[in-house]
XYZ file of C-alpha atoms in Angstrom:
781
model
C -40.417 -58.459 5.395
C -38.882 -60.427 8.270
C -36.271 -59.187 10.751
C -33.128 -61.038 9.671
C -31.655 -61.310 13.168
C -34.823 -62.898 14.561
C -33.872 -66.469 13.619
C -30.429 -66.104 15.202
C -31.956 -64.683 18.384
C -34.485 -67.498 18.691
C -31.805 -70.153 18.157
C -29.400 -68.482 20.564
C -26.851 -68.068 17.781
C -26.526 -64.278 17.882
C -23.074 -63.218 19.013
C -22.392 -60.268 21.284
C -19.092 -58.936 22.619
C -18.387 -61.683 25.142
C -19.990 -64.515 23.161
C -17.043 -64.799 20.803
C -14.489 -67.417 21.838
C -11.939 -65.678 24.100
C -8.419 -65.347 22.709
C -5.652 -67.163 24.537
C -4.471 -65.483 27.710
C -7.407 -63.108 28.005
C -7.625 -61.166 31.264
C -10.710 -59.750 32.966
C -11.189 -56.269 34.381
C -13.401 -54.754 37.059
C -13.857 -51.119 38.044
C -13.310 -49.597 41.456
C -15.677 -46.636 41.647
C -16.204 -43.816 44.088
C -18.792 -44.406 46.792
C -19.207 -40.692 47.464
C -20.662 -38.076 45.141
C -18.160 -35.244 45.521
C -14.873 -34.604 47.213
C -11.087 -34.538 47.162
C -9.259 -37.853 47.087
C -7.049 -37.890 50.188
C -5.658 -41.398 49.788
C -6.073 -44.511 47.669
C -4.841 -47.768 49.206
C -4.288 -50.477 46.583
C -1.884 -52.780 48.460
C -4.368 -55.405 49.656
C -5.973 -55.524 46.241
C -2.619 -55.944 44.489
C -1.849 -58.920 46.752
C -5.206 -60.538 46.017
C -5.248 -63.867 44.161
C -5.075 -63.637 40.392
C -4.514 -59.886 40.172
C -2.181 -58.942 37.326
C -2.336 -55.157 37.556
C -4.278 -52.235 38.990
C -4.363 -49.181 36.760
C -5.025 -45.589 37.801
C -4.871 -42.213 36.053
C -1.077 -42.248 36.275
C -0.968 -45.280 33.964
C -2.658 -43.481 31.063
C -0.067 -42.799 28.319
C -2.151 -40.175 26.520
C -4.894 -37.864 27.767
C -7.006 -38.746 30.789
C -10.046 -37.276 29.063
C -13.119 -38.807 27.428
C -15.423 -35.775 27.119
C -16.691 -35.741 23.547
C -18.397 -32.335 23.465
C -16.644 -30.557 26.349
C -13.437 -31.931 27.839
C -14.717 -32.164 31.396
C -14.742 -35.912 32.091
C -11.728 -37.961 33.181
C -11.471 -41.618 32.255
C -10.174 -42.362 35.767
C -10.697 -39.891 38.591
C -7.651 -37.836 39.405
C -7.559 -35.644 42.525
C -11.316 -35.333 42.907
C -14.459 -37.400 42.453
C -17.700 -35.888 41.188
C -20.353 -38.624 41.419
C -21.013 -41.949 43.081
C -19.932 -44.583 40.590
C -17.118 -42.554 39.021
C -14.287 -44.922 37.966
C -11.134 -44.443 40.033
C -9.083 -47.580 39.355
C -9.193 -50.619 37.083
C -8.354 -54.050 38.497
C -7.146 -56.605 35.963
C -7.041 -60.267 36.953
C -7.008 -63.760 35.538
C -10.763 -64.109 36.112
C -13.687 -61.764 36.536
C -14.422 -63.138 40.006
C -10.855 -62.485 41.129
C -11.052 -58.929 39.794
C -14.273 -58.286 41.724
C -12.798 -59.649 44.961
C -9.793 -57.382 44.578
C -11.993 -54.339 43.933
C -13.645 -54.942 47.316
C -10.219 -54.659 49.015
C -9.449 -51.167 47.716
C -9.790 -48.381 50.264
C -10.195 -44.714 49.383
C -10.407 -41.744 51.731
C -12.252 -38.676 50.436
C -12.621 -35.220 51.926
C -16.294 -34.525 51.217
C -17.363 -31.532 49.170
C -20.756 -29.958 48.612
C -23.192 -32.340 46.917
C -25.821 -30.972 44.526
C -28.543 -33.202 43.086
C -31.211 -30.623 42.133
C -30.778 -28.738 38.817
C -32.513 -25.629 40.163
C -30.045 -25.467 43.048
C -27.178 -25.986 40.613
C -28.456 -23.141 38.430
C -28.715 -20.796 41.413
C -25.116 -21.607 42.357
C -23.875 -20.958 38.826
C -23.123 -24.619 38.115
C -24.031 -24.406 34.442
C -22.485 -26.389 31.600
C -21.909 -24.361 28.466
C -24.097 -21.316 27.925
C -27.884 -21.230 28.464
C -29.777 -20.870 25.202
C -33.022 -19.220 24.166
C -35.212 -19.822 21.117
C -37.526 -16.889 20.485
C -40.193 -16.021 17.933
C -42.628 -13.128 17.889
C -43.108 -10.780 20.830
C -44.044 -12.772 23.921
C -44.289 -9.835 26.310
C -46.585 -7.858 24.023
C -48.804 -10.887 23.431
C -49.824 -11.312 27.088
C -52.093 -8.264 26.882
C -54.167 -9.858 24.126
C -54.774 -13.048 26.116
C -58.050 -13.724 27.927
C -56.320 -16.170 30.234
C -52.674 -16.263 31.346
C -51.412 -19.136 33.473
C -48.097 -19.801 35.146
C -47.088 -23.260 36.280
C -44.401 -25.843 36.773
C -43.696 -29.312 35.444
C -41.158 -31.882 36.598
C -40.153 -35.046 34.827
C -37.713 -37.615 36.134
C -34.971 -39.553 34.386
C -35.151 -43.086 33.051
C -32.811 -46.067 33.090
C -31.968 -47.453 29.636
C -32.152 -51.024 30.887
C -30.631 -52.548 27.760
C -30.466 -56.345 28.061
C -26.729 -56.400 27.321
C -24.895 -54.330 29.908
C -21.909 -52.144 29.024
C -18.917 -54.196 27.891
C -15.858 -54.224 25.687
C -12.988 -56.516 24.734
C -9.598 -55.222 23.571
C -7.135 -57.456 21.721
C -3.567 -56.419 20.814
C -2.523 -57.227 17.245
C 0.641 -57.013 15.189
C 2.511 -53.799 14.662
C 1.345 -52.239 17.914
C -2.272 -52.065 16.776
C -5.327 -52.711 18.918
C -8.700 -54.189 18.010
C -11.609 -53.251 20.269
C -14.893 -55.142 20.279
C -17.339 -52.733 21.827
C -21.038 -52.658 22.634
C -21.381 -49.133 21.296
C -23.703 -47.078 19.116
C -20.714 -44.919 18.152
C -17.757 -46.988 16.921
C -15.873 -43.931 15.754
C -16.347 -42.230 19.117
C -14.727 -45.261 20.754
C -11.944 -45.351 18.160
C -10.925 -41.713 18.423
C -11.254 -41.587 22.212
C -9.206 -44.756 22.734
C -6.577 -43.247 20.430
C -6.632 -40.049 22.491
C -6.257 -41.917 25.784
C -3.392 -44.016 24.427
C -1.746 -41.153 22.566
C -1.770 -42.858 19.159
C -3.228 -42.055 15.700
C -6.789 -43.158 14.997
C -5.718 -45.780 12.459
C -3.880 -47.730 15.167
C -7.250 -48.538 16.747
C -9.835 -50.734 15.031
C -13.339 -50.926 16.523
C -15.719 -53.687 15.503
C -19.418 -54.011 16.399
C -21.507 -56.984 15.332
C -24.662 -55.990 17.213
C -25.842 -54.606 20.540
C -28.242 -56.137 23.005
C -30.101 -52.837 23.131
C -28.851 -49.277 23.321
C -31.648 -46.662 23.405
C -29.016 -43.902 23.495
C -27.228 -45.312 26.531
C -24.396 -46.584 24.352
C -24.073 -43.580 22.051
C -21.467 -41.840 24.180
C -21.318 -43.789 27.445
C -19.993 -46.973 25.890
C -16.795 -45.075 25.178
C -15.439 -45.199 28.733
C -15.580 -48.988 28.940
C -13.936 -49.405 25.546
C -11.176 -47.051 26.685
C -10.627 -48.908 29.971
C -10.385 -52.300 28.276
C -8.037 -50.805 25.686
C -5.888 -49.142 28.361
C -5.397 -52.453 30.142
C -4.676 -54.377 26.938
C -2.226 -51.693 25.799
C -0.300 -51.657 29.058
C -0.271 -55.423 29.621
C 0.038 -56.569 25.988
C -2.690 -59.135 26.559
C -6.374 -59.303 25.605
C -8.652 -57.792 28.251
C -12.401 -57.959 28.649
C -14.511 -55.631 30.786
C -18.163 -56.472 31.481
C -20.292 -54.498 33.922
C -22.762 -56.494 35.963
C -26.264 -55.031 36.217
C -25.715 -53.388 39.608
C -22.538 -51.638 38.483
C -24.107 -50.651 35.181
C -27.027 -49.008 36.978
C -24.695 -47.248 39.415
C -21.980 -46.055 37.051
C -23.923 -44.901 33.979
C -26.043 -41.839 33.248
C -29.739 -41.926 32.423
C -32.351 -39.875 30.614
C -32.067 -36.282 31.835
C -34.501 -35.206 34.538
C -35.956 -31.754 33.854
C -37.757 -29.113 35.840
C -39.584 -26.374 33.959
C -41.440 -23.140 34.691
C -43.940 -22.045 32.077
C -46.275 -19.170 31.331
C -48.966 -19.578 28.705
C -51.643 -17.263 27.370
C -54.741 -17.979 25.290
C -57.926 -16.424 23.985
C -61.280 -17.477 25.425
C -61.831 -19.777 22.432
C -58.602 -21.648 23.167
C -56.135 -20.196 20.696
C -52.663 -20.095 22.281
C -51.133 -16.674 21.693
C -47.974 -16.850 23.776
C -45.791 -19.423 25.522
C -42.698 -18.877 27.639
C -40.810 -21.731 29.264
C -37.607 -22.124 31.280
C -36.087 -25.625 31.237
C -33.610 -26.679 33.932
C -31.796 -29.808 32.811
C -30.094 -32.109 35.307
C -26.927 -32.876 33.350
C -25.099 -34.764 36.061
C -21.411 -34.284 36.783
C -20.086 -33.859 33.232
C -21.349 -32.655 29.885
C -21.490 -35.946 27.988
C -24.188 -35.161 25.362
C -26.187 -32.819 27.597
C -25.797 -29.718 25.452
C -27.078 -31.540 22.367
C -29.948 -32.994 24.389
C -30.727 -29.506 25.692
C -30.844 -28.176 22.147
C -33.320 -30.869 21.118
C -35.516 -29.868 24.082
C -35.675 -26.345 22.683
C -36.478 -27.624 19.201
C -39.481 -29.542 20.544
C -40.724 -27.149 23.187
C -43.921 -26.476 21.202
C -44.452 -30.094 20.033
C -47.105 -30.164 17.271
C -48.604 -26.755 18.010
C -48.545 -23.439 16.185
C -47.816 -20.650 18.650
C -46.950 -17.253 17.193
C -45.085 -15.898 20.208
C -42.607 -18.192 21.929
C -39.629 -17.801 24.229
C -37.954 -21.045 25.289
C -34.962 -20.872 27.622
C -32.867 -23.852 28.655
C -29.864 -24.350 30.910
C -27.752 -27.448 31.430
C -27.120 -27.687 35.178
C -24.139 -29.553 36.614
C -24.969 -31.800 39.578
C -23.232 -34.626 41.414
C -25.018 -37.476 39.683
C -23.556 -39.728 36.973
C -23.376 -37.732 33.706
C -26.774 -38.072 32.073
C -26.843 -38.922 28.418
C -28.788 -39.683 25.276
C -32.038 -41.597 25.566
C -34.634 -42.299 22.895
C -36.155 -38.905 22.132
C -32.976 -37.049 23.171
C -34.543 -34.191 25.145
C -37.573 -33.831 22.919
C -39.936 -35.706 25.260
C -38.993 -33.469 28.186
C -39.846 -30.368 26.155
C -43.125 -31.904 25.033
C -44.170 -32.792 28.591
C -43.946 -29.141 29.609
C -46.112 -27.825 26.750
C -48.674 -30.597 27.253
C -48.867 -29.655 30.939
C -49.347 -25.994 30.054
C -52.095 -26.763 27.517
C -53.878 -28.880 30.094
C -53.914 -25.950 32.517
C -55.364 -23.720 29.804
C -58.173 -26.208 29.192
C -58.969 -26.438 32.887
C -58.978 -22.655 33.249
C -61.333 -22.242 30.287
C -63.574 -25.094 31.401
C -63.126 -26.984 28.163
C -61.526 -30.295 27.211
C -57.797 -30.688 26.786
C -58.441 -32.196 23.352
C -60.229 -29.066 22.121
C -57.239 -26.905 23.026
C -54.815 -29.349 21.397
C -56.751 -29.601 18.130
C -57.373 -25.863 17.965
C -53.615 -25.228 17.898
C -52.193 -28.008 15.684
C -49.625 -26.903 13.127
C -50.233 -26.861 9.391
C -48.212 -26.092 6.275
C -46.847 -22.570 6.154
C -46.633 -22.155 9.923
C -43.239 -21.477 11.454
C -41.388 -23.383 14.132
C -39.747 -21.139 16.773
C -36.329 -22.041 15.352
C -37.108 -20.565 11.952
C -38.003 -23.625 9.874
C -41.213 -23.473 7.886
C -43.691 -26.304 8.373
C -43.880 -28.470 5.246
C -45.882 -31.619 4.556
C -47.550 -31.394 7.966
C -49.515 -34.433 9.039
C -50.544 -33.296 12.523
C -54.153 -32.531 11.649
C -54.468 -35.517 9.337
C -53.247 -38.066 11.878
C -55.417 -36.459 14.571
C -58.552 -36.570 12.432
C -57.887 -40.123 11.251
C -57.442 -41.232 14.857
C -60.664 -39.513 15.931
C -62.650 -41.058 13.070
C -61.035 -44.490 12.766
C -61.143 -45.254 16.477
C -64.501 -43.554 17.225
C -63.105 -41.182 19.796
C -66.531 -39.687 20.421
C -67.837 -43.138 21.359
C -64.805 -43.730 23.582
C -65.407 -40.421 25.344
C -69.074 -41.191 25.936
C -68.200 -44.597 27.384
C -65.581 -43.105 29.713
C -67.948 -40.379 30.926
C -70.721 -42.938 31.503
C -68.394 -45.208 33.483
C -67.195 -42.334 35.662
C -70.742 -41.204 36.350
C -71.809 -44.647 37.559
C -68.713 -45.993 39.311
C -66.894 -44.937 42.474
C -64.366 -47.716 42.975
C -62.797 -47.239 39.537
C -62.495 -44.289 37.209
C -61.403 -44.109 33.591
C -59.241 -41.533 31.867
C -58.778 -40.706 28.208
C -56.075 -38.617 26.545
C -54.889 -37.811 23.051
C -51.190 -37.307 22.365
C -50.084 -35.766 19.055
C -46.397 -35.775 18.166
C -44.199 -33.825 15.802
C -40.546 -34.847 15.862
C -37.746 -33.496 13.697
C -35.556 -36.001 11.884
C -31.829 -35.299 11.488
C -28.896 -34.788 13.794
C -29.226 -31.224 15.068
C -25.423 -31.020 14.805
C -25.477 -30.640 11.022
C -22.030 -32.133 10.401
C -23.179 -35.521 11.726
C -25.688 -35.916 8.895
C -23.332 -37.984 6.748
C -22.734 -41.667 6.086
C -20.836 -44.057 3.840
C -21.540 -47.482 2.395
C -19.149 -50.037 0.918
C -20.728 -52.579 -1.395
C -18.993 -55.636 -2.884
C -20.478 -57.975 -5.486
C -18.755 -61.358 -5.757
C -18.595 -63.360 -8.970
C -21.266 -65.795 -7.759
C -23.683 -62.885 -7.481
C -23.626 -62.648 -3.681
C -23.331 -59.210 -2.105
C -21.552 -57.862 0.965
C -22.418 -54.470 2.457
C -20.660 -52.421 5.110
C -22.145 -49.229 6.529
C -21.726 -47.134 9.651
C -25.096 -48.267 10.988
C -25.047 -50.308 14.196
C -27.615 -53.083 14.644
C -29.091 -52.848 18.126
C -32.426 -54.574 17.623
C -34.005 -51.754 15.628
C -33.573 -53.650 12.347
C -31.053 -51.470 10.508
C -29.343 -54.489 8.935
C -32.683 -55.841 7.739
C -33.555 -52.478 6.193
C -30.165 -52.191 4.490
C -30.808 -55.602 2.937
C -34.306 -54.487 1.868
C -32.912 -51.285 0.336
C -30.007 -52.961 -1.473
C -32.197 -55.725 -2.887
C -34.587 -53.143 -4.306
C -31.783 -50.985 -5.702
C -30.064 -53.936 -7.399
C -33.208 -55.850 -8.372
C -32.059 -59.078 -6.707
C -33.151 -61.526 -3.989
C -32.568 -60.455 -0.411
C -31.026 -63.864 0.318
C -27.996 -62.883 -1.778
C -27.092 -60.018 0.554
C -25.139 -60.018 3.809
C -24.505 -57.001 6.031
C -21.080 -57.076 7.636
C -20.243 -55.986 11.165
C -19.769 -52.257 11.672
C -16.038 -51.671 11.516
C -13.964 -48.496 11.614
C -11.431 -49.927 9.147
C -14.095 -50.384 6.462
C -16.121 -47.237 7.176
C -14.203 -44.255 8.524
C -15.449 -41.292 10.563
C -18.947 -42.714 10.986
C -21.673 -40.869 12.860
C -23.306 -42.698 15.758
C -26.429 -44.754 15.229
C -28.790 -42.273 16.803
C -31.258 -39.430 16.182
C -33.615 -41.829 14.333
C -31.447 -41.100 11.296
C -29.512 -44.359 10.918
C -31.622 -45.798 8.100
C -31.946 -42.445 6.346
C -28.193 -41.859 6.318
C -26.824 -45.346 5.759
C -29.729 -46.346 3.537
C -29.099 -43.245 1.442
C -25.416 -44.188 1.098
C -26.385 -47.761 0.172
C -28.695 -46.500 -2.582
C -25.878 -44.360 -3.977
C -23.376 -47.244 -3.881
C -25.840 -49.559 -5.604
C -26.596 -46.810 -8.101
C -22.934 -46.548 -9.068
C -22.792 -50.287 -9.757
C -26.063 -50.218 -11.672
C -24.731 -47.384 -13.852
C -21.720 -49.551 -14.743
C -23.982 -52.511 -15.527
C -26.290 -50.414 -17.712
C -23.349 -49.039 -19.694
C -22.021 -52.584 -20.171
C -25.387 -53.909 -21.313
C -25.935 -50.954 -23.645
C -22.690 -51.857 -25.346
C -23.604 -55.544 -25.425
C -27.069 -54.875 -26.914
C -25.825 -51.990 -29.083
C -28.342 -49.483 -27.802
C -27.878 -45.762 -27.216
C -29.802 -45.237 -23.978
C -28.421 -47.181 -20.969
C -31.393 -45.924 -18.941
C -33.651 -48.385 -20.738
C -31.837 -51.272 -19.012
C -33.328 -52.446 -15.711
C -32.978 -55.445 -13.412
C -36.167 -56.919 -11.989
C -36.285 -60.199 -10.060
C -32.676 -60.846 -11.151
C -33.603 -60.630 -14.825
C -32.004 -58.042 -17.099
C -34.724 -56.196 -19.015
C -34.615 -53.842 -21.991
C -37.607 -51.515 -22.087
C -39.311 -53.902 -19.705
C -38.761 -56.959 -21.905
C -36.597 -60.001 -21.089
C -33.149 -60.098 -22.690
C -32.165 -63.632 -21.719
C -29.579 -62.302 -19.277
C -29.847 -62.860 -15.540
C -28.010 -61.410 -12.556
C -25.217 -64.007 -12.376
C -24.522 -63.808 -16.094
C -24.375 -60.023 -15.865
C -22.010 -60.068 -12.889
C -19.654 -62.530 -14.557
C -19.676 -60.515 -17.765
C -18.732 -57.409 -15.786
C -15.923 -59.257 -14.020
C -14.516 -60.674 -17.255
C -14.736 -57.185 -18.751
C -12.658 -55.827 -15.857
C -15.442 -53.624 -14.551
C -15.258 -52.870 -10.837
C -17.721 -54.851 -8.745
C -17.166 -52.745 -5.651
C -18.448 -49.307 -4.833
C -17.990 -46.882 -1.960
C -20.542 -44.080 -1.722
C -21.039 -41.108 0.553
C -24.372 -39.533 1.505
C -24.956 -36.184 3.192
C -28.454 -35.027 4.066
C -29.241 -32.086 1.772
C -30.673 -28.727 2.778
C -30.132 -28.879 6.544
C -28.399 -26.088 8.471
C -28.629 -24.133 11.690
C -27.068 -20.845 12.778
C -26.527 -20.953 16.547
C -25.632 -17.257 16.656
C -29.196 -16.473 15.557
C -30.878 -19.699 16.821
C -32.534 -19.979 13.417
C -32.246 -22.346 10.487
C -33.538 -25.510 8.882
C -32.112 -28.215 11.177
C -34.410 -31.057 10.084
C -34.801 -32.837 6.771
C -38.442 -33.517 7.687
C -40.744 -34.184 10.625
C -42.464 -37.370 11.780
C -46.091 -37.101 12.867
C -48.676 -39.210 14.622
C -51.527 -39.229 17.118
C -52.262 -41.680 19.924
C -55.402 -42.196 22.002
C -54.769 -43.716 25.425
C -57.442 -45.007 27.802
C -56.815 -46.152 31.377
C -58.796 -47.604 34.264
C -57.778 -46.482 37.769
C -58.398 -48.427 40.973
C -59.367 -45.576 43.295
C -58.674 -47.501 46.516
C -55.174 -48.661 45.674
C -53.975 -46.152 43.072
C -53.025 -48.833 40.559
C -54.114 -48.590 36.958
C -54.438 -50.604 33.779
C -54.122 -49.429 30.212
C -57.345 -50.422 28.458
C -56.207 -49.480 24.985
C -53.690 -47.490 22.992
C -54.729 -46.606 19.460
C -52.286 -44.914 17.133
C -52.281 -43.318 13.704
C -48.666 -42.911 12.608
C -47.025 -41.506 9.493
C -44.209 -43.744 8.234
C -44.141 -42.312 4.739
C -43.730 -45.365 2.506
C -42.265 -47.912 4.960
C -39.307 -50.003 3.877
C -40.211 -52.836 6.223
C -43.609 -52.458 7.863
C -43.121 -55.373 10.250
C -39.876 -53.948 11.651
C -41.415 -50.487 11.924
C -44.475 -51.767 13.795
C -42.093 -53.377 16.274
C -40.401 -50.018 16.767
C -43.742 -48.276 17.289
C -44.868 -50.748 19.944
C -41.446 -50.842 21.609
C -41.173 -47.068 21.717
C -44.680 -46.872 23.153
C -43.750 -49.336 25.921
C -40.722 -47.252 26.878
C -42.770 -44.066 26.897
C -45.508 -45.590 29.036
C -42.912 -46.853 31.500
C -41.190 -43.465 31.726
C -44.470 -41.713 32.503
C -45.772 -44.249 35.032
C -43.641 -46.977 36.647
C -39.998 -46.108 36.174
C -39.172 -44.027 39.231
C -35.478 -43.193 39.157
C -34.563 -42.133 42.698
C -31.380 -40.634 44.195
C -30.968 -39.426 47.766
C -29.480 -36.051 48.701
C -26.008 -37.642 48.859
C -26.214 -38.614 45.206
C -26.733 -42.296 45.964
C -28.897 -44.268 43.557
C -31.787 -45.815 45.479
C -33.413 -47.548 42.507
C -30.203 -49.533 42.146
C -31.530 -52.921 41.006
C -34.501 -54.440 39.239
C -36.008 -55.060 42.670
C -36.201 -51.310 43.269
C -36.542 -50.015 39.708
C -39.820 -51.106 38.162
C -39.870 -51.458 34.386
C -42.786 -52.428 32.127
C -43.408 -56.109 31.497
C -45.844 -57.979 29.302
C -48.633 -57.726 31.863
C -48.190 -53.950 32.105
C -48.815 -53.326 28.421
C -52.377 -52.848 27.147
C -54.020 -55.922 25.670
C -55.417 -53.746 22.896
C -52.814 -51.900 20.823
C -53.999 -50.793 17.409
C -51.788 -49.047 14.865
C -52.963 -47.516 11.603
C -50.313 -46.299 9.173
C -51.099 -43.215 7.116
C -51.619 -44.223 3.487
C -50.464 -42.414 0.351
C -47.827 -40.541 2.287
C -44.479 -39.886 0.680
C -41.211 -38.434 1.933
C -38.693 -37.264 -0.609
C -36.002 -37.030 2.067
C -36.068 -40.703 3.110
C -34.931 -43.871 1.311
C -37.681 -44.820 -1.154
C -40.086 -42.378 0.485
C -39.798 -43.801 3.993
C -39.737 -41.962 7.314
C -37.693 -42.626 10.426
C -39.436 -44.458 13.255
C -36.997 -45.070 16.122
C -37.729 -42.214 18.521
C -41.117 -40.599 17.750
C -43.366 -43.398 19.121
C -41.879 -43.074 22.614
C -43.599 -39.726 22.981
C -47.039 -41.293 22.626
C -46.438 -42.516 26.167
C -46.692 -38.930 27.461
C -50.441 -39.227 26.944
C -50.542 -41.872 29.690
C -49.772 -39.255 32.349
C -52.709 -37.120 31.278
C -55.096 -40.074 30.975
C -54.287 -41.181 34.547
C -54.486 -37.597 35.748
C -57.967 -37.285 34.240
C -59.059 -40.464 36.023
C -57.716 -39.175 39.349
C -59.529 -35.862 38.936
C -62.720 -37.675 38.038
C -62.567 -39.180 41.542
C -61.455 -36.054 43.415
C -63.863 -33.684 41.708
C -61.140 -31.865 39.793
C -58.780 -31.110 42.659
C -55.447 -29.497 41.655
C -52.721 -31.985 40.798
C -49.040 -31.389 40.098
C -47.470 -32.134 36.743
C -44.839 -34.440 38.235
C -43.837 -37.502 36.216
C -43.662 -40.421 36.550
C -47.198 -40.710 37.866
C -46.586 -43.902 39.835
C -49.393 -45.778 41.595
C -48.061 -44.335 44.871
C -48.403 -40.776 43.583
C -51.833 -41.564 42.179
C -52.908 -42.890 45.587
C -51.675 -39.749 47.340
C -53.592 -37.572 44.899
C -56.758 -39.673 45.223
C -56.780 -39.445 49.017
C -54.923 -36.246 49.801
C -57.541 -35.416 52.453
C -56.903 -38.673 54.321
C -53.155 -38.880 53.816
C -52.578 -35.476 55.368
C -50.509 -33.953 52.592
C -47.847 -36.648 52.528
C -47.165 -35.825 48.903
C -45.683 -32.521 50.071
C -43.266 -34.400 52.321
C -41.595 -36.279 49.517
C -37.876 -35.616 49.389
C -34.977 -36.860 47.324
C -34.117 -39.246 50.124
C -36.895 -41.720 49.528
C -39.521 -42.707 47.066
C -43.071 -41.660 47.700
C -43.957 -45.261 48.553
C -42.107 -44.905 51.858
C -44.375 -42.053 52.864
C -47.472 -44.059 52.008
C -46.427 -47.090 54.022
C -46.817 -45.120 57.247
C -50.322 -43.845 56.520
C -52.066 -46.005 53.927
C -54.316 -47.477 56.606
C -56.094 -44.129 56.739
C -57.460 -44.721 53.242
C -59.199 -48.010 54.073
C -62.905 -47.496 54.717
C -63.799 -47.776 58.414
C -60.278 -47.005 59.658
């Protein structure tokens, strides 16, 4: 059940892009990027940089032999800026030198003059000005307008949720190496090897097969390398192609933070109506997505927001509108959850307002409206095998929620300096790529005559344990020891046209292909053994613990003897199989269909303690009931649950991504961007996995686990909010995430701080406002 990369990581033996011994004559590249967010390029002075020590070449858009275009969904993103710049950090030129240090020094000598244009950083402003990417979309079910009349309470409100930095340990990087016959091999830190392959080919103006992309593993991705790794692979390839020498490009942390997109910030307006007993009758929401300067994956992210706008709740009348708004920030991109968390935050905010208006608990409203089998999602898919109520009830019973609530209420009644908050967060997350055509994968399986096995798939190992799970799956399918199996690097020459490792679907797709490939080999072995044993039914032959059995009884044959017999009988010991997720489809002209193979469910209970003088908080406990189906590797999956939780907690609390009104990133380093550490996480994390749960759509009954646990972190916002309101006597409080300690302090002492929270602008973080007035909070001042 171990994670097979763990030993290599601990020993320091794991190899990443720039760990491999450099080829002879390798050059190093650095990017000159725009320092303004929007404008026309008046002049670009490269002379001093070209004369700098060690510089071999400086490449601009004019040096691109093919298309200066890397937009994967909409062609609206240049590889190197040409004529205009659209965000701070946009690549304009590539300096190639004998060393990385020399390349950086030369970059500093480049001078660019820009005639400034209008800079937009707010998605609502962009929408008003018509700066919309693609076409706004609306999911609708029932009759929302007619339903308002039947509601006892109707509430309108707003929620805002900021972006999030991926903060992968391994920054963006790529190495390109020319090979014989005018071919090019690219080693890329990417979740989408085929995206890199086809885009490099497009930029260079060559067929796809000229470019080979190889990925051993990533030092983290979280969506930030699904599409955005492509640019760096293309730049390294462009330099190697033009100079006929190997070239490596590695972004340092500062440049990575500045030049790459993040999780999409969203602003939403909602209207929600309910009966006096808490049944939600109607919900309307308008999502404004901050896409940044180019599409990237924003339209797909926007679609996922619509799919999850009602989370785990059954609402008969729904209208969800969403628009992707073009601003002058780096193009925002995929991030664990892919738009789903932003949609969920809005509905959770709306439900909270309903509870407060009715004078009841948030948890009562949530439970009253949980989905069950036979209900319909707003996008037309019927709810099947729902586990929302089951995971909720198991969490309530197993973790004694009633006792937790009593303890919190008692603490708040007897303490002034600290207050506690408690929140429950249910999740329902659809599993599949919402772009149906991406739900496909291939596996190539070789068995060698010594019985060892090699497997290639399109799955990229980025710490989530896909290689370990492929080994687990193959060993079970073949009936052999896991130690016999090795998973090769992900390579576009072995597996063509692969989908990215994303959407929590990597194990489902590539594991499904592996099962089919192993099944083809097993069918050959069974036919061979049926002939050898002179029996009519090959299905009675099985392999268990490397022993060949007939009707469950030993035959005296083992795995190695079987493999050698097959080889000597000229039976193929290799198999290539293709898997496509069945029964998924979506009609965008009607905004209806069955986009997901299944849904993942779970419920988390989060308890916090808030220091009411300082605004800081601690997580006392997070207790989770999660449905994994029948897990392939429980240890790996538990790691994903806890890791996803950490990212979700950080997004909702500490990780304040700040830009000023000129589009400049203020949280530009780890000194200004606070991410969770070991001390931040709760000491008490308990996870219960739902038992006797099966999933016919996943390998061996398993369910995907990568993204859903992140959304448990949304509950942290509402737990802290409850603690704040316990101190203020229930004063109104905006639904504005992340709820940093600074924001919590402003809400706790709004009377003393003179409404500073209203003065917060894009130019500075809220902490700057507090610094000028925090003395007013201290007793006696």
